[in-house]
Structures are given as structure tokens and as C-alpha cells.
Amino acid sequence: MPPRIHINDENVTKPVKRMRWATQRVTGSGALRKRMSIVKRFHKHSPSAEEKPNSGPTDADGSESSVSEEKDTARKIYFNLPLPDEAKDEDGHIRDSFARNKIRTAKYTALSFIPKNLWLQFHNIANIYFFFIIILQIFSIFGATNPGLSSVPLIVILVLTAIKDAIEDWRRTVLDAELNNSPVHRLVDWYNVNSSEDNVSFWRRFKKATTRMVILLYRRAKSFNAKRSEKKGKNYPERALDRSNSAKTRPSVYSERNSFQSTRGHVENNDIQMTPVPSPALQQNGHLQPHDTAPPRFSFQDDNHGDATNAPSAKRTNNQAPEKDYGSIIDLSKQTPEKARFKKDYWKNVQVGDFVRIYNEEQIPADIVILSTSDPDGACYVETKNLDGETNLKVRQALQAGRGCRHAKDCEKAEFVIDSEGPQPNLYQYNGLVRWEQRDELKPEAPRKEMAEPLGINNLLLRGCSLKNTEWALGVVVYTGLESKIMLNAGIAPSKRAKIARSLNWNVVYSFIILFLMCLVSGIVQGVAWSGGDNTQRYFEFGSLGGSPPVDGIVTFWSAVVLFQNLIPISLYISLEIIRTAQAFFIYSDTFMYYERLDYPCTPKSWNISDDLGQIEYIFSDKTGTLTQNVMEFKKCTINGVPYGEAYTEAQAGMQRRQGVNIEEEGAKAREQIAKDREVMLESLRRIHNNPYLHDDDVTFVAPDFVDDLQGRSGEEQQSANEHFMTAVALCHTVITERTPGDPPKIEFKAQSPDEAALVATARDCGFTVLGRVRDDIILNVMGEDRTYRVLNTLEFNSSRKRMSAIIRMPDGQIKLFCKGADSMIYSRLKRGIQQELRQSTAEHLEMFAREGLRTLCLGERDLSEEEYQAWSQDHDLAAQAIEDRDEKLEQVSDRIERELLLIGGTAIEDRLQDGVPDTIALLGNAGIKLWVLTGDKVETAINIGFSCNLLSNEMDLIVFKVDDDDHTSAVTQLEQHLKTFGLTGSDEELAAARLNHEPPAPTHALVIDGDSLRAVLSDELRQMFLLLCKQCRSVLCCRVSPAQKAAVVQLVKNGLDVMALSIGDGANDVAMIQEADVGVGIAGEEGRQAVMSSDFAIGQFRFLQRLVLVHGRWSYRRLAETIANFFYKIYNNADVTYLFDYTYILLVNLAFTSLPVILMGILDQDVSDKVSLAVPQLYRRGIEQKEWTQLKFWLYMLDGIYQSAICFFMAYLVFAPATFVTESGLDLNERGRIGVFVACPAIVCINVYILLNTYRWDWLIVLIVAFSILLIWFWTGVYSSVSSSFQFYKAAAEVYGTLTFWVILLLTVIICLLPRFSAKFIQKNLFPLDVDIVREQIRQGKFKYLDNYEAYVPPSAETSTTSSDTLKPIKRVATRNSVPESQRPIYPPSETATARTRKARSQEGSDGTTSTLPEYDYPVPPRRPSMERVRSSFDRARASMDKLRPSFEGSRDFTSAALLTRIESSHSNNQSPATPTLSRRRQDITDDLQ
């Protein structure tokens, strides 16, 4: 046994250069505890898992950091090394047991389905109740005549539910089997010491043997049937099915790779060749050649220039440091049998410690540490769409010491140990260490050197990802099955129940109470009657069943329970499931919510909460990607104090609109000028250099003056500054280059952030083209000249750092650090005492860019000496190889070097609004819904976007809430001051009143708050005051907030005001608030699909929210509320006091006679059409106030049912009481079953007609179903009573229906029963009409006839758009239509939705104004200011557009405005000066905070 490996710090190899921290998407503490509890259950057999985990530190937002718990679940994985004694148990087996890679998400197996499904179904209290009723009916003492027949309803419910569960679980089972049996190439015929076959239990062996036998029998039966079918031939559908199945086969996985070169003479069975690329040749001494001899990954050759890889600068070549010896995990002197080979196997057979090879386009079967790839640099590309929904490719790196492990024989010779952290769910963090003993090839007898290399998330391929653009990757498995990160993140989403469903439980409880009271009264009356003695019962009853009055009362009590069983609605739950399923289908099928560009319909994820969409009062929205398109376009920049770029943005148009400027004329002039400048710029660029990668359609940065200065028009200093700026943009990034050959060729960039791709694309258009990377080098083509830069380190961006840096060795050998990030972050790290004028002018430019709605970034640089960098690099290596607190240590080391920066310039990127956002927000506001924006963007950008999308108006007073960190006194003072404006103090009584008030606040105030201030006001002492303040504001914008703060705000409003909340977002940072809200909506956008996967409803664009909420939500809520009320009504209508009916009536009344109309009401009923719902959004307010379903409505319907039940019974009873009716033949009708027909038929007619009265939409289908349900009881009575097996009920139909009395009673009973409901509806609709009643009357009068000319939703036309993307499109004036006559105008404003023929003129009264009675094309146009005579530059135009009447609130407060940025100084310079007292501690001294 080799000695145990110990690590010396001086021998630690160079870590992976690209480090990524996991601080940007940390889950909340609750979810983390759930996930870690799962981990502990997986390790319940491991002694280390029984220790109590230590709680990790929390971040500023209160969320727990994802520090691994290696004390509890850390693991060591050995490769080709014998296990040490401490890793073995008493039997010599490995002590740690790892999870299998076989996944089972299905609930059931073939053996467990029936018992387990019944067990789960009987968790429903209603099913238990009815099962108990069936048991009671077995005993004849309780009066049941046919227990078997009485069990039919419950059996039907159980069977239908079981079939539904079986279908759902069968799909999961099929997917599980398909996944577990997916192919993977695994190393076989070698010994994996980390697993033992002896540990397989007898039960698993038995199941495996049984499975093999079943599969064998199935295959034989299938082959036998196939032979028979071959004789008969196949018909057309079977052949079509064969073609469709063959199309689904993945030839890239199953086909032979004949082009691969094998290291053996032949291939046996399913063995595959070792390497799908030319293998490294062996030298004569048997050693592998260095990887530098491998062909490069890119060949940058085209018609215009030579090979970039062969054209490095001479200075750069001479100044390169020698390559470092990383060592190798392969022991070339080790003697091996060379029997190991890669063989195609199943995913389910993969174990921890296995070597696996993944090929291009294949999915990763487990969490794998990469040893080597087909790329000589060890890089590979993965798509994580199945993991986090992001479609952009990500780079992963192989181990430096493992890149020589390329063949099976190399795997046999590799000896190393992986020290890994335990399984944990953070997708963006992994800490581990590879340890091995390095043998000196020149001195074989010398002692081996102990070496190590750190492992991070960039060295890990996660299960569920797909390998892309890489021929193959070879790695070792560290996590399998349920311990993989994707499985630890599965199934954690909280379960949501509709609010009506929660309140429905109380109604069922009330029914139980009523049932108990009725049964108790029946038992008491029976006992008292028998104990009385002298009465008529002794002449008709032959003794009592119990023998004594008390026992008789008990028997009667349980008999009444059986008799009144229909009081508990067993069919209600299945009916609601049917209704909700149909509603979900209608939502999915709505073509007006289909997003054609992504081929994405509105997809319900949670089918059981569609009615909650009709009660939403607050909507919490992300900005980037939700209100905006998240398609970034580089528009402007500032270099050396000079602004460049021409753009006419939506926010700029919004500012001019508020000033009364004719934005159509001004916009047309601006777009015309921009189009001319674009032509001039493109001509100048091609005059400088005929850039083959410049495509006119891709250019978004229009700045002819920039090109002129690039040629030296403004002097050499500005020319050099422009070149240096674009070089920094082209070097400081992590984008992936994709080159498309052609004439001309095309280079595109894939980045984790669309901002980065936009920056690098603009550098390409300006002549600074990133051609790609070769190993650690990045190749730039600068104005036709290829240059090579060595990337020494990349410190990537995350939400806590708010910056990213790249340390570059320039071609002349100089080392530079380029840093880009948020303006406040870069300004706080600038070198003190220099560039004062440049900082001032750059800050002013950035503020102007932000006012135009652009996203701004700053760029800085720092020169590093060789000694300074080498000292820092050693500290960085030590921090990178730490397993515990690696992220914190890396952050401290990175923060130390990202100091003393020199300002290069700033950039401004436009994220354009999505189509229809302003109109959708206005429409939701008219409906009474309050919209809050929770974004991570800076304040100025969010405010201007708010103005441009109708969220803010010029008449609103903006309450800018700003407090310094931990300044509790300032927060209290500001809250009290602002509350005093509304006459509030923040008391409990005011909060109680606010909960009852659902009216939207007046459009007079809006609140703006940043993340630091939000953290202060969310404390327990201030959250109530802050909530009351926000309640008085029409709009609330929370800027610079973290994902945890987003969820905290949603929780504050939802629980504090007791309202229904909806959250909508498109990114992974929105998942927390989506899961926290009552309804979560995800947008399938550019940031991936993680928000979609965590949502309840998924849509393609924000504008579809108006139909989802105002149409389908309102319909679903009203339908379900009316359905439940009518369901309880029809139950009580049948609650008679004796076995008056034939027992088949009792069984069929809820299953057949009355079920279809009420279900159809819940599925198809409409009070108004979808067009009218959007034209009159105020109809939605009844849902906000939750007036459609109340307890008062429940009891009114119950009283109505009891009244009609009494009428139905006593009408027949009073007819039979004074006399005896006989038929023409003299047969007596005074029999219980016949009297039951007299009662049952009118009752069924009353129920179905009552449902029809409560239905708004009477079409042929609902009338047909009601008529069918009514006639069904006549049909059943006639058929059933015509057979002799009906016993006493025989011939009842012919006898009863043949009397005139029956038809008279039927007519009178129906009239008397329905007259109160009809009268009440008549009085209500004529004297106390609801909004919907008035609108329905106007529809009948034809006042909404104009809506027939339009679609239910039409996006705003491109001709009326003022976005900068339409700069080349001429504006066409749309002719307005004549106004409709005054007599035909509805009392509510028509549709706020813009259509193809009309355009909405935005009202200045706020989004909730309802005073306008004109159609949208008749809105008065606000007074317009004469347009400027000439079109000035974009920067001057933006500055002139600032409102002179009101001072800028940004400039007077520390909201990263120009005033603030010019004051921010780094306090880590030798010449420190006192900080500004008004600045927060966070901005005065960042490093002190970290320390």
C-alpha cells in the first residue's frame, strides 16, 4: 500500500484560471434546510452523516450561504489505489455507501400500485367517510337494502382517480426507464474500489432476476408476434408508426464510430474505440508527447489574413514565462493487465469512482469531474438547459494533471484520490481536491513528490447537461443518482392550493356539523317516540330493532348517517378536477397567448390554481427580460470624457411626451438623422479597414465621430484612448466564439450574459474582432492585424461582486488588469487623486445615459509588475485549493488586486421594452391591480423605464427612500415623515383598515427604494410602517434588490395585507419570488427557462398577462365560485328525511341526473366575452374584492336548497295526506316508491332549471345538456320500473305518469320553488345592478359592436413604435375613424388595448382613470410644444429633454448619480483623505467591510 498522501503548500499546482463564485443564486434558508435534510437521508447508513450539521453563515439578505458540510458528508474517492483501513468496515468492504445512479421519480410499481394508491386516496377525509358509510350498510339493521349497489359511487370515484394516477405515473415510469437505460460508455474490466457487489441486498438480487426473466419472456413473445405479423404484413398506420419511431432514434449515440482510431486491432461486442480524434503519438521512451503538438481547436484562416495562431507578436513570444509543470495523475511505470476497455452500458449501472467517456450531443449521466477532453486545452462546452433552463453554452475545464488520461490504458495507470465535499444542491458551487504522488521520470528511484490540484464548479459536468461542440470528454464520477445536484434541486417547489379550495374545506366541515345535528335529532326523536308508548307506531311497527329506546336512538343515528350521506359532496372534488383540467386546456389552447417566435403557448404548470388568477390584487414584476426584451444593443459610450453614440430610446421619447413634445415628429427627425449617420459610419469603417466580419444589419453602435477620432481627427491622445477602450472591451469577457464560414465569414458570440455579447459584438463591428481562444491565449484581429494576448486569470462576474476582471499579458509582455462592472463599484476602486476631471465628465455622461433608460457599465485598468502579479498569483492559488470557505477566500484575494484602477470609460446598452408592455400595464391598472417592479438595475434606469411603460406619470410625486446602512433612526424618521403626508402613523388599526380596503390608491405618489434601504425597512420594527406607506402609492419600484429581497417583499405584501399576489419573471434570480407568490408566472425569454420550470403558468411575453389574468382568470374564478355554490345547493335540495325514493335515485342523483349541467357551467359559462373583458377591465375588481365566493353566498344557497327541498316534499305530501289516489284500474298509488316519483321528478327539474337560471350564457349546448339531464330521470324511471327485478318499483312509471295529478304537481312545484330565486334576480338586476349587468345590457344594445372589427388582442404595430430598433422605418400616420354617436358610447371606456387600426393616447390622469367616455381614438391630444428646428446630437437631445420645471431627484441623493460617483473614492491608497460624511460605510471602505 502506498503511503498516505499529504500536501505541502509549495507543491500545489496552478489552479484552474477561470473561477466562479456561487453567491449569485443562493436559495433561501428554508429551501436549503429541506434539501440538506434530503442529503442526510441519503447518508443515513454512513456514520459521518449522523453528526449534526453546522449552520453556515448568512449573507446580508438573510439567506444562508452554501458552504459545504464536509464534516458530515465529505467523501474520498480512490482510483487504482487500495482502500486504507479507516475506509473499510469490519468485513473489509468500503465503509461509505453511495447512492445508485438509478432514478425513480414514479410513485408506484406494478406490485405497489393498488395498495399504495388506495392508501393515498384514503388520505381524503371524504373517501374515508363514504367507506365508513359502506361498512355501515353491510349491516341490515341500519336499513340499507343493497350494500353492493351503494358502494358503486365510491368505487367509481376510486377507479377514475386510480386510472388518472396510473396514466400520470406510467408516463413517469416510461421516462424513468428511458433515462435509466440511456447508453453511456463506461470503463469495464477494471476494479472500482469505491463499490462492492457484495453489498447488493438479496431483495435487489431477486428483483433483478425477476426483471431479467420478465424481459426475456417479453422479448420472446414480441419476437413471436413479430414473426406472425411478418407473414400478414403491416398496414399503413403500423408502417407510419415505425417511421415515426425510427425518427426518434439517436444515431449519434447508437451508431458505430468507424472513423475513430482504435488502439487495439479489433473491437469486441459493444466495445468502442478509445479516442474519437487522432491520439497523441508515443515517443520512443514510451512517454506521451506534450499536448502542444495536438492540432489547435480553431484555425483562424480566411481570405484576408493568415493563421492567427502562428502570428503572435515577437515581443509577446520573447516575454512569455516558461510553462509550469502541472504534473500528471498517470504513473507510466505501473504494470497493468491492459484489459480495461470502454463499453456501452446503461446509466443505471454507473457508480461513484467509474471512468466514463461522453461524446458530443450526449447527456451527462452523473456528476463527473473532467480529466481530459478532445480539446488540447482541456476545454469543453456544455448546455445546461435541462438543469437551469439556460440555453447559452458554458465552458468547463479538464484537470491540468489529468489531460494525459485519454485512453483506457491511461485510466488503468492513473493513481489518485479525490477529496470531495458532500452532496449539496448549489448548482454554482463545488469544492474538491485531487491528490496524487508524482513520480520523477528522470529519476525513477527518487521519492515521489506529493501534489494536489483544486477542483471547482468549472471542472464538474453535472447530470442532465449536454456536451456540445466537443468531440468527447473523459471523467470520473463523484455523485450519482439522488445525490447529484439536479436531483437535490428537484421536487423542492412549494405546493400551492387555490384560495377557494382552502375555504371549501370549511364548507365541508359545516356540512359534517349539519349532518351530525340532523342525525342526532333523528336519533333523539326516535328514542323519545318509542319510549312514549301510546301512539300509532305500535300498530304499524312490529317491535323495535334495538329492544330499548336508547338502543333504538343509537341505531337510528347511524341509519340517518347512511340516509343523509349525500350531504357530504363526494362527487364535488372529482367535478372540480374535471373543471380545472378543462380550464387549463382552454388556457393552453388560447392562440392569442401563443408566442410564435419561440413557438411557445401559454402553458399551465399547476392546473389546480387557475381560479386564483381571478383574484390577483398585486403583481410583482422583474424588469430585465420581463418588461424588457433582454436583447441588449450597444448604443453609447464615453471615452476619455467624450460621449459617442446616437440613439432615440423609449425612455427618451417618454420624457419628451411628458413635456408635450410631438414625439412622432421629433422621433422621425431623430431616426432620419441616425440612418444617415449609420451610412457615414459604415463607409468610414470600411475606409479604415475592410473588416470581413462587419455586417451592416448587426451594427447597433452608430457613432461616426467615434470612427473619425479613431483615425486621429481629435488628436493622437483621443485616438489612442479609443483604441485602448475597444481593446479592453474585446479582452475583458468570457464569451464563446462561433465562426460561420462563408463569403463574407461571420463570427457570433455566446455569452452567459447578453450584455457581454453586445459589448464584444460592438468591438467586432469597430474592427477589434475576437477570433477565438487557443489554450490560454485570446486572438484578436485589430484592424486587419492578428494579435495574441495571454489570459492569465479571469475573475468572473456575480451579483455580489458586481464586476468581472481579466488579467492579461499584453503582446509586449506587460501585465494589465481590466475590470468592468457597475459604475459605483468601479468608481469606489479608482486610484485616488488623479483623473478628477475625467471622472466628473464620465459620471455626467453615465447619468445622462441612465436617464435615457440605458444600462451603464464602467471600465477600468491597472498595470501590474511581474513581481506583484506572481505574489498575488501564489495567494490566489492557495485560496483556490481550499475546500472550506473557498469562495470567501477567493473574493478577498480578488478584491485586493482589483484596486488602484484607472478609469477607461463607460458603456450604455439598451434593453428595449417588449411589445404591448405600456398598454398591458395601463389595462391592469384600470382593473385595479397594483404593479410593483423589483429589479436589480440602477435607480435612474428603472425610473425612466417606469415612465416609458406607463408605470409612472409626470403628475406623481416620487418618494425616494434612501437610508444608510444600519441607520435605524434615519429610516424611522423618513417613514414617519412620509406617512404623515397621508395622515397615517403606522398603527395596527390602520393596518386592519388597509386590509379591508381594496381600492387602488390615487395616482399621486410613487415610491422608489434601493436594496440597502429595503434591508433596513424590512426589519420587524419597520416593516408595518413601510407596508402602509407602499399601500398609499400607486407604483413601487425596488431597485438594486437581491433574489432573497424580492421574495421578502412579496411575502410582506401577501401576508401583511392578506391579498392575492402574482409574481412574474424570466430569470433564475426570479425563482424565489415566483415560488413565494400565490401565482407564479414565468416568461420563456433570453435568460433561460429556470423561471418557467419553477412557475405555475408560463408565457412567452409580458403582454399575454392581460388575457391570462383579465380573461381566463376572471372566467375561472367566477365559474368555479358559481359551480361550488350550485353544487351545495343541489345537495341540500335532496336532503329529505326518509327513504322516500327508490335507492337508485339516491345513487344516480349526483352521478347522472344533475352532474353534467353544473360541470358544464364551470367549464363554458361566460358572463361577457373575452373582448369585452379587455374593453372593460373594471369588471375584474369583483375578483380582487373576492365577492364571487363568500360564506354569505354559501349560506344563502343552502337556505335556497332547504326551501326548495321542503316545497318538493310537502307539495306531494299534502296531496296524498287528505285522500288516496288510485289509477284507472283501481291500483293504489299511496306507496312510498310511487310518492318518491312525485317528489323526485320536480326536484330534478328544479335543480337543473335553477342551474340554468344561474348560468349567464345560454347556448345550444347548455340548453341541450339541461334538457337531457331532466329527461334522463323520466327515461331511467320508465326503463328501470319496466323490469320485474325492480321489485316494488315495478310499473311505477306507467302508473305515476299516467295521472294528471303528477303533472299538475310538477308544474306547481317548479314554479313555487324557482319563484323566489327568479324574483330576487329580477329585483337585483333592475334595481341593484352589478357592473357586469350594466355591461351585458349595453352589449345587447350594440354599444360594444365596434369590438367585432378587432382581434381579441393585437400587438402594437411597428409603425407606431418609437424604439430605436425602428430607426430605419418611416412613420406612417394612421387615419382615425369617425367618433361613434353619443348614444352608443358605453359607460365604461372601451378597450385600452392598442389595435392595428387605433393607437392609444396615454391619459395624464394615471393608469386608473375612468373618467374618459370616448373611444381610444377620440382621446384628446395633449398640447404640444413646437419641435426643435434642427436635430441635435443624441447626447445634446437627451440633455435638452430633461424636465427643467422640477429639479432632478437623482442629483440630490446618493443614487449612483453623477454627484455621488464623483465623490466616491477608494480608501486603499497611500494618500487617503477623509470620506464624505453622507456616504454610507459600504461605499467609503469596501475592504474594511470584507475584513
JSON list of C-alpha atoms in Angstrom, two decimals, residues 108 123 159 164 175 184 304 399 405 485 495 585 620 623 657 734 806 815 845 977 1074 1130 1215 1480:
[
{"chain": "A", "resi": 108, "resn": "TYR", "atom": "CA", "xyz": [-45.74, 3.22, -7.85]},
{"chain": "A", "resi": 123, "resn": "HIS", "atom": "CA", "xyz": [-55.98, 10.40, 2.88]},
{"chain": "A", "resi": 159, "resn": "VAL", "atom": "CA", "xyz": [-61.31, 3.79, -10.08]},
{"chain": "A", "resi": 164, "resn": "LYS", "atom": "CA", "xyz": [-55.71, 9.11, -13.78]},
{"chain": "A", "resi": 175, "resn": "LEU", "atom": "CA", "xyz": [-39.38, 8.32, -18.73]},
{"chain": "A", "resi": 184, "resn": "VAL", "atom": "CA", "xyz": [-23.05, 5.65, -21.76]},
{"chain": "A", "resi": 304, "resn": "ASN", "atom": "CA", "xyz": [-7.87, 38.24, -45.86]},
{"chain": "A", "resi": 399, "resn": "LEU", "atom": "CA", "xyz": [-7.77, 18.97, -14.77]},
{"chain": "A", "resi": 405, "resn": "CYS", "atom": "CA", "xyz": [-5.58, 10.44, -19.46]},
{"chain": "A", "resi": 485, "resn": "LYS", "atom": "CA", "xyz": [-27.12, 18.24, -7.94]},
{"chain": "A", "resi": 495, "resn": "SER", "atom": "CA", "xyz": [-47.18, 23.07, -3.29]},
{"chain": "A", "resi": 585, "resn": "PHE", "atom": "CA", "xyz": [-56.75, 23.17, -21.52]},
{"chain": "A", "resi": 620, "resn": "PHE", "atom": "CA", "xyz": [-44.63, 41.85, -8.70]},
{"chain": "A", "resi": 623, "resn": "LYS", "atom": "CA", "xyz": [-37.76, 44.42, -15.27]},
{"chain": "A", "resi": 657, "resn": "ARG", "atom": "CA", "xyz": [-44.07, 63.08, -24.30]},
{"chain": "A", "resi": 734, "resn": "THR", "atom": "CA", "xyz": [-15.84, 35.17, -21.05]},
{"chain": "A", "resi": 806, "resn": "ALA", "atom": "CA", "xyz": [-9.31, 39.72, -16.69]},
{"chain": "A", "resi": 815, "resn": "ILE", "atom": "CA", "xyz": [0.64, 42.61, -17.44]},
{"chain": "A", "resi": 845, "resn": "HIS", "atom": "CA", "xyz": [-22.36, 61.10, -19.25]},
{"chain": "A", "resi": 977, "resn": "GLN", "atom": "CA", "xyz": [-42.41, 61.88, 7.69]},
{"chain": "A", "resi": 1074, "resn": "ILE", "atom": "CA", "xyz": [-42.23, 33.23, -8.18]},
{"chain": "A", "resi": 1130, "resn": "LYS", "atom": "CA", "xyz": [-78.39, 20.69, -5.25]},
{"chain": "A", "resi": 1215, "resn": "VAL", "atom": "CA", "xyz": [-101.66, 15.95, -1.98]},
{"chain": "A", "resi": 1480, "resn": "SER", "atom": "CA", "xyz": [-22.54, 55.01, 3.55]}
]
